Amino acid sequence: VTSDQISKITNSIFSKSLQARRLLARNDDKIARLPLVEIVTLVDMLKPLFSAAELAAAAARVKRSRSDKKPVELNRQQGYALWSETYDAEVDKNPLILIEEPVVLDLLGNVAGKKILDAACGTGRYALRLAQAGAHVCGIDATAEMLVYAKAKRDATGLNIDFHEGDLAQLPFTDASFDAVVCALVLSHAPDLSPIFNEFSRVLRPGGRLIITDFHPYCLQIGWRAVFVREDTAFFIENCNHLTQDYLRAMSKAGFAIQDLREEIIDDRLLAIWPPEEIERYRGIPAVLIIAGERI
Ligand SMILES: C[S@@+](CC[C@H](N)C(=O)[O-])C[C@H]1O[C@@H](n2cnc3c(N)ncnc32)[C@H](O)[C@@H]1O
């Protein structure tokens, strides 16, 4: 098999995996058998490239990986209620967060004295950072279990943060009450973006700043998901496949001028948590979408 053939075969496997994944996701199991059986055939063409030892080592790696765990999909509420127990322990190992957080803090600049909403604050990752930096912070999240951890950390640090339980589409705040809203790693769980952006627009003062971050749509398309593992089960949280244009349109329609758009890729920033060969596997893939806008 020549390297040119290998490249053609892997392209085909990639494309057919994507087809199979999308068909299975919409329960078209019967049609999904077509790309699946083609994948099996293509994989067989690659097999002669590898020694028995290499194949055995790969089989052992797969056995340890998520793909060998029982997949269970949870809705947003169930998912984050369960994930809350380990979310903070995994933050330092979360590649999206490692890439995203410094960019967001840089985009926010000096927050001292500013009124900031951490929208879908979870366990308070940004709320605590921003309050420590001198901002007046409110946090809101729909999952009570996530808020338990946010409040415990607030109480342990003595910071003054107002946490609320509620939905982003119905914010319990008065008009123009914030200088900035940060909404991190949330919106791909929201089927309808418009009501949420409308609420962000309403609670921000004119000139106020909105920063949203999310899984890059490309990653979701190729099958990356919000996932956490417990024993032999991989729990996935349901996602919607918004495109970048969906975020931009909903944001503009809600009254924001787009100021910045970042497509943060996998690169050496992940050396802190991934071995180099793992980074090479993914280098250049856009992992996080970050959009900053100003309330007109
Ligand atoms: C991946 S966590 C992110 C938490 C935090 N922003 C962070 O970056 O660490 C997603 C959070 O969004 C919350 N969430 C999702 N949809 C929401 C909605 N419509 N309203 C309020 N919270 C929501 C979930 O409860 C969960 O805590």
Short mmCIF file of C-alpha atoms and ligand atoms in Angstrom, two decimals:
data_model
loop_
_atom_site.label_atom_id
_atom_site.label_comp_id
_atom_site.label_asym_id
_atom_site.label_seq_id
_atom_site.Cartn_x
_atom_site.Cartn_y
_atom_site.Cartn_z
CA VAL A 1 0.00 0.00 0.00
CA THR A 2 1.59 3.34 -1.04
CA SER A 3 1.40 6.45 1.14
CA ASP A 4 -0.86 7.99 -1.47
CA GLN A 5 -3.24 5.05 -1.13
CA ILE A 6 -3.07 5.25 2.67
CA SER A 7 -4.06 8.86 2.53
CA LYS A 8 -7.01 8.09 0.21
CA ILE A 9 -8.14 5.22 2.46
CA THR A 10 -7.98 7.34 5.62
CA ASN A 11 -9.88 10.17 3.91
CA SER A 12 -12.58 7.68 2.99
CA ILE A 13 -12.70 6.24 6.53
CA PHE A 14 -13.02 9.76 7.94
CA SER A 15 -15.80 10.71 5.57
CA LYS A 16 -17.70 7.44 6.03
CA SER A 17 -17.35 7.63 9.83
CA LEU A 18 -18.90 11.06 9.72
CA GLN A 19 -21.76 9.75 7.58
CA ALA A 20 -22.31 6.78 9.92
CA ARG A 21 -22.19 8.97 13.02
CA ARG A 22 -24.74 11.42 11.66
CA LEU A 23 -27.07 8.66 10.50
CA LEU A 24 -26.84 6.83 13.84
CA ALA A 25 -27.43 10.11 15.71
CA ARG A 26 -30.75 10.47 13.91
CA ASN A 27 -31.57 6.78 14.38
CA ASP A 28 -31.20 5.91 10.69
CA ASP A 29 -29.56 2.62 11.72
CA LYS A 30 -30.45 0.85 8.50
CA ILE A 31 -28.85 3.42 6.17
CA ALA A 32 -25.89 3.70 8.59
CA ARG A 33 -24.98 0.08 7.80
CA LEU A 34 -23.79 1.16 4.35
CA PRO A 35 -20.95 3.47 5.47
CA LEU A 36 -20.22 1.11 8.40
CA VAL A 37 -19.59 -1.91 6.18
CA GLU A 38 -17.49 0.28 3.88
CA ILE A 39 -15.38 1.33 6.90
CA VAL A 40 -14.83 -2.34 7.78
CA THR A 41 -13.67 -3.01 4.22
CA LEU A 42 -11.35 0.02 4.19
CA VAL A 43 -9.85 -0.90 7.56
CA ASP A 44 -9.06 -4.38 6.24
CA MET A 45 -7.03 -2.70 3.47
CA LEU A 46 -4.84 -1.03 6.14
CA LYS A 47 -4.30 -4.13 8.27
CA PRO A 48 -1.29 -5.52 6.32
CA LEU A 49 0.63 -2.34 7.26
CA PHE A 50 0.88 -3.40 10.90
CA SER A 51 2.61 -6.12 12.84
CA ALA A 52 0.73 -8.40 15.21
CA ALA A 53 2.42 -6.62 18.13
CA GLU A 54 1.30 -3.19 16.92
CA LEU A 55 -2.26 -4.44 16.47
CA ALA A 56 -2.28 -5.97 19.97
CA ALA A 57 -0.93 -2.75 21.54
CA ALA A 58 -3.59 -0.70 19.73
CA ALA A 59 -6.31 -3.09 20.90
CA ALA A 60 -5.14 -2.62 24.50
CA ARG A 61 -5.19 1.20 24.12
CA VAL A 62 -8.71 1.12 22.72
CA LYS A 63 -9.78 -1.08 25.64
CA ARG A 64 -8.65 1.63 28.06
CA SER A 65 -10.22 4.47 26.06
CA ARG A 66 -13.68 5.98 26.13
CA SER A 67 -14.71 4.27 22.94
CA ASP A 68 -14.75 0.98 24.79
CA LYS A 69 -17.05 2.28 27.54
CA LYS A 70 -20.80 1.89 27.51
CA PRO A 71 -22.14 5.13 25.98
CA VAL A 72 -25.09 6.75 27.76
CA GLU A 73 -26.56 10.03 26.56
CA LEU A 74 -28.08 12.29 29.22
CA ASN A 75 -30.08 15.46 28.79
CA ARG A 76 -28.51 18.70 29.99
CA GLN A 77 -30.17 18.67 33.40
CA GLN A 78 -29.37 15.05 34.27
CA GLY A 79 -25.93 15.34 32.73
CA TYR A 80 -24.71 18.32 34.72
CA ALA A 81 -26.40 17.12 37.92
CA LEU A 82 -24.23 14.00 37.72
CA TRP A 83 -21.11 15.67 36.32
CA SER A 84 -21.17 18.29 39.11
CA GLU A 85 -19.62 15.74 41.52
CA THR A 86 -16.37 15.59 39.52
CA TYR A 87 -16.46 18.70 37.31
CA ASP A 88 -13.98 20.71 39.38
CA ALA A 89 -11.57 17.81 39.79
CA GLU A 90 -11.40 17.55 35.97
CA VAL A 91 -11.11 21.27 35.13
CA ASP A 92 -7.30 21.22 35.03
CA LYS A 93 -7.37 18.31 32.58
CA ASN A 94 -10.05 19.78 30.30
CA PRO A 95 -8.39 20.75 26.99
CA LEU A 96 -11.12 23.20 26.02
CA ILE A 97 -10.79 25.07 29.31
CA LEU A 98 -7.02 25.13 29.12
CA ILE A 99 -7.19 26.78 25.70
CA GLU A 100 -10.19 28.99 26.33
CA GLU A 101 -9.63 30.55 29.76
CA PRO A 102 -6.53 32.70 29.07
CA VAL A 103 -8.11 34.02 25.85
CA VAL A 104 -11.31 35.02 27.64
CA LEU A 105 -9.50 36.67 30.53
CA ASP A 106 -7.40 38.59 28.02
CA LEU A 107 -10.49 39.70 26.07
CA LEU A 108 -12.16 40.85 29.30
CA GLY A 109 -9.18 42.95 30.34
CA ASN A 110 -9.32 44.81 33.63
CA VAL A 111 -12.58 43.89 35.32
CA ALA A 112 -12.10 45.70 38.63
CA GLY A 113 -15.27 47.51 39.63
CA LYS A 114 -17.28 46.13 36.69
CA LYS A 115 -20.64 44.39 37.05
CA ILE A 116 -20.33 41.02 35.33
CA LEU A 117 -22.76 38.17 34.78
CA ASP A 118 -21.31 34.65 34.58
CA ALA A 119 -24.11 33.14 32.48
CA ALA A 120 -24.42 29.38 33.08
CA CYS A 121 -21.67 29.67 35.64
CA GLY A 122 -21.63 25.98 36.54
CA THR A 123 -19.37 25.51 39.53
CA GLY A 124 -18.30 29.17 39.29
CA ARG A 125 -15.11 28.93 37.24
CA TYR A 126 -15.30 32.49 35.88
CA ALA A 127 -17.43 33.91 38.69
CA LEU A 128 -14.71 33.25 41.25
CA ARG A 129 -11.82 34.39 39.01
CA LEU A 130 -13.58 37.65 38.15
CA ALA A 131 -14.67 38.37 41.71
CA GLN A 132 -11.08 37.79 42.84
CA ALA A 133 -10.01 40.35 40.22
CA GLY A 134 -12.34 42.93 41.76
CA ALA A 135 -15.51 42.60 39.65
CA HIS A 136 -19.02 42.62 41.13
CA VAL A 137 -20.24 39.24 39.95
CA CYS A 138 -23.57 37.49 39.58
CA GLY A 139 -23.75 33.89 38.44
CA ILE A 140 -26.72 31.98 37.12
CA ASP A 141 -27.09 28.32 36.19
CA ALA A 142 -29.99 25.96 35.54
CA THR A 143 -28.43 23.06 37.46
CA ALA A 144 -28.79 23.31 41.24
CA GLU A 145 -26.14 20.62 41.75
CA MET A 146 -23.50 22.69 39.91
CA LEU A 147 -24.42 25.76 41.98
CA VAL A 148 -23.86 23.84 45.24
CA TYR A 149 -20.14 23.69 44.38
CA ALA A 150 -20.05 27.32 43.21
CA LYS A 151 -21.58 28.49 46.48
CA ALA A 152 -19.29 26.32 48.61
CA LYS A 153 -16.22 27.81 46.91
CA ARG A 154 -17.61 31.33 47.29
CA ASP A 155 -18.25 30.74 50.99
CA ALA A 156 -14.78 29.25 51.49
CA THR A 157 -13.12 32.30 49.91
CA GLY A 158 -15.42 34.87 51.50
CA LEU A 159 -16.05 36.48 48.07
CA ASN A 160 -19.29 38.34 47.52
CA ILE A 161 -20.98 36.64 44.54
CA ASP A 162 -24.69 36.48 43.98
CA PHE A 163 -25.61 33.03 42.60
CA HIS A 164 -29.05 32.30 41.13
CA GLU A 165 -30.70 29.16 39.82
CA GLY A 166 -32.44 29.82 36.52
CA ASP A 167 -32.51 29.58 32.75
CA LEU A 168 -30.54 31.82 30.40
CA ALA A 169 -33.65 32.43 28.32
CA GLN A 170 -35.35 34.12 31.30
CA LEU A 171 -32.81 36.06 33.30
CA PRO A 172 -34.02 37.40 36.67
CA PHE A 173 -32.14 40.71 36.26
CA THR A 174 -33.26 44.19 35.35
CA ASP A 175 -32.49 45.83 31.99
CA ALA A 176 -29.00 47.26 31.44
CA SER A 177 -27.73 45.99 34.79
CA PHE A 178 -24.34 44.56 33.66
CA ASP A 179 -21.15 45.86 32.05
CA ALA A 180 -20.23 42.42 30.74
CA VAL A 181 -21.66 38.93 30.30
CA VAL A 182 -19.46 35.83 30.01
CA CYS A 183 -21.13 32.66 28.77
CA ALA A 184 -18.64 29.81 28.66
CA LEU A 185 -19.08 26.35 27.13
CA VAL A 186 -22.87 26.35 27.26
CA LEU A 187 -24.65 27.34 24.07
CA SER A 188 -24.13 24.13 22.16
CA HIS A 189 -26.61 22.66 24.66
CA ALA A 190 -29.25 25.27 23.71
CA PRO A 191 -31.57 24.33 20.85
CA ASP A 192 -32.64 27.95 20.33
CA LEU A 193 -29.98 30.66 20.58
CA SER A 194 -32.14 33.73 19.96
CA PRO A 195 -34.03 33.96 23.29
CA ILE A 196 -30.71 33.66 25.14
CA PHE A 197 -28.92 36.35 23.13
CA ASN A 198 -31.99 38.58 23.50
CA GLU A 199 -31.72 38.23 27.27
CA PHE A 200 -27.98 38.98 27.21
CA SER A 201 -28.76 42.08 25.17
CA ARG A 202 -31.48 43.18 27.58
CA VAL A 203 -29.41 42.87 30.76
CA LEU A 204 -26.29 44.53 29.28
CA ARG A 205 -25.93 48.28 29.26
CA PRO A 206 -25.32 49.87 25.84
CA GLY A 207 -21.58 49.51 25.19
CA GLY A 208 -21.51 46.43 27.44
CA ARG A 209 -19.45 43.40 26.42
CA LEU A 210 -20.60 39.85 25.66
CA ILE A 211 -18.12 36.99 25.41
CA ILE A 212 -19.34 33.55 24.48
CA THR A 213 -17.23 30.41 24.18
CA ASP A 214 -18.14 26.97 23.00
CA PHE A 215 -17.01 23.76 21.49
CA HIS A 216 -16.07 24.71 17.94
CA PRO A 217 -18.86 23.49 15.60
CA TYR A 218 -16.26 21.56 13.59
CA CYS A 219 -15.41 19.44 16.64
CA LEU A 220 -19.03 18.64 17.28
CA GLN A 221 -19.44 17.67 13.64
CA ILE A 222 -16.56 15.20 13.85
CA GLY A 223 -17.99 13.68 17.00
CA TRP A 224 -16.34 15.39 19.98
CA ARG A 225 -18.77 15.80 22.82
CA ALA A 226 -19.15 16.98 26.39
CA VAL A 227 -18.37 13.69 28.08
CA PHE A 228 -17.39 12.35 31.48
CA VAL A 229 -16.52 8.82 32.47
CA ARG A 230 -17.69 6.89 35.52
CA GLU A 231 -16.34 3.36 35.82
CA ASP A 232 -17.39 1.48 32.67
CA THR A 233 -19.75 4.18 31.35
CA ALA A 234 -19.09 7.25 29.21
CA PHE A 235 -21.81 9.83 29.81
CA PHE A 236 -22.47 12.21 26.92
CA ILE A 237 -24.54 15.34 27.31
CA GLU A 238 -26.87 16.13 24.44
CA ASN A 239 -25.65 18.78 22.03
CA CYS A 240 -27.04 20.82 19.16
CA ASN A 241 -24.92 21.32 16.06
CA HIS A 242 -25.02 25.11 15.67
CA LEU A 243 -22.80 26.54 12.97
CA THR A 244 -20.58 29.58 13.50
CA GLN A 245 -22.98 31.61 11.37
CA ASP A 246 -25.85 30.67 13.71
CA TYR A 247 -24.03 32.27 16.66
CA LEU A 248 -23.11 35.36 14.62
CA ARG A 249 -26.61 35.84 13.24
CA ALA A 250 -28.36 35.36 16.59
CA MET A 251 -25.90 37.71 18.26
CA SER A 252 -26.23 40.43 15.59
CA LYS A 253 -30.01 40.10 15.56
CA ALA A 254 -30.10 40.58 19.33
CA GLY A 255 -28.28 43.92 18.98
CA PHE A 256 -24.57 43.13 19.21
CA ALA A 257 -21.73 44.41 17.07
CA ILE A 258 -19.25 41.56 16.62
CA GLN A 259 -15.82 42.67 17.89
CA ASP A 260 -13.74 39.53 17.76
CA LEU A 261 -14.01 35.94 16.62
CA ARG A 262 -11.42 33.36 17.57
CA GLU A 263 -11.13 29.80 16.40
CA GLU A 264 -8.67 28.43 18.90
CA ILE A 265 -6.86 25.37 17.61
CA ILE A 266 -5.23 22.39 19.28
CA ASP A 267 -1.54 23.18 19.67
CA ASP A 268 1.32 23.15 22.17
CA ARG A 269 -0.82 24.85 24.80
CA LEU A 270 -2.01 21.35 25.60
CA LEU A 271 1.49 20.04 26.35
CA ALA A 272 0.61 20.52 30.03
CA ILE A 273 -1.98 17.74 29.85
CA TRP A 274 -1.38 15.70 26.69
CA PRO A 275 1.68 13.76 25.51
CA PRO A 276 3.28 15.30 22.37
CA GLU A 277 2.12 12.47 20.09
CA GLU A 278 -1.47 13.10 21.19
CA ILE A 279 -1.12 16.76 20.25
CA GLU A 280 0.25 15.80 16.82
CA ARG A 281 -2.86 13.70 16.25
CA TYR A 282 -5.07 16.75 16.62
CA ARG A 283 -2.80 19.74 15.87
CA GLY A 284 -4.60 22.49 13.99
CA ILE A 285 -8.15 21.32 14.64
CA PRO A 286 -10.30 24.26 15.75
CA ALA A 287 -11.40 23.24 19.24
CA VAL A 288 -12.95 26.33 20.77
CA LEU A 289 -15.05 29.10 19.26
CA ILE A 290 -14.90 32.43 21.07
CA ILE A 291 -16.98 35.43 20.01
CA ALA A 292 -16.87 38.86 21.60
CA GLY A 293 -19.52 41.47 20.91
CA GLU A 294 -20.56 44.89 22.07
CA ARG A 295 -24.14 45.73 22.96
CA ILE A 296 -25.08 48.50 20.52
C1 LIG B 1 -19.84 22.87 30.59
S1 LIG B 1 -20.69 23.64 31.91
C2 LIG B 1 -19.86 25.19 31.90
C3 LIG B 1 -19.87 25.85 33.25
C4 LIG B 1 -19.01 27.10 33.32
N1 LIG B 1 -19.53 28.14 32.45
C5 LIG B 1 -17.59 26.76 32.94
O1 LIG B 1 -17.20 27.13 31.83
O2 LIG B 1 -16.90 26.12 33.74
C6 LIG B 1 -22.26 24.06 31.21
C7 LIG B 1 -23.21 24.66 32.22
O3 LIG B 1 -24.28 25.27 31.51
C8 LIG B 1 -25.45 25.11 32.26
N2 LIG B 1 -26.57 25.36 31.34
C9 LIG B 1 -26.77 24.78 30.15
N3 LIG B 1 -27.85 25.31 29.55
C10 LIG B 1 -28.33 26.27 30.38
C11 LIG B 1 -29.43 27.17 30.32
N4 LIG B 1 -30.26 27.22 29.26
N5 LIG B 1 -29.63 28.02 31.35
C12 LIG B 1 -28.81 28.00 32.42
N6 LIG B 1 -27.76 27.15 32.55
C13 LIG B 1 -27.52 26.30 31.54
C14 LIG B 1 -25.34 23.71 32.83
O4 LIG B 1 -26.16 23.54 33.94
C15 LIG B 1 -23.85 23.66 33.17
O5 LIG B 1 -23.61 24.05 34.49
#
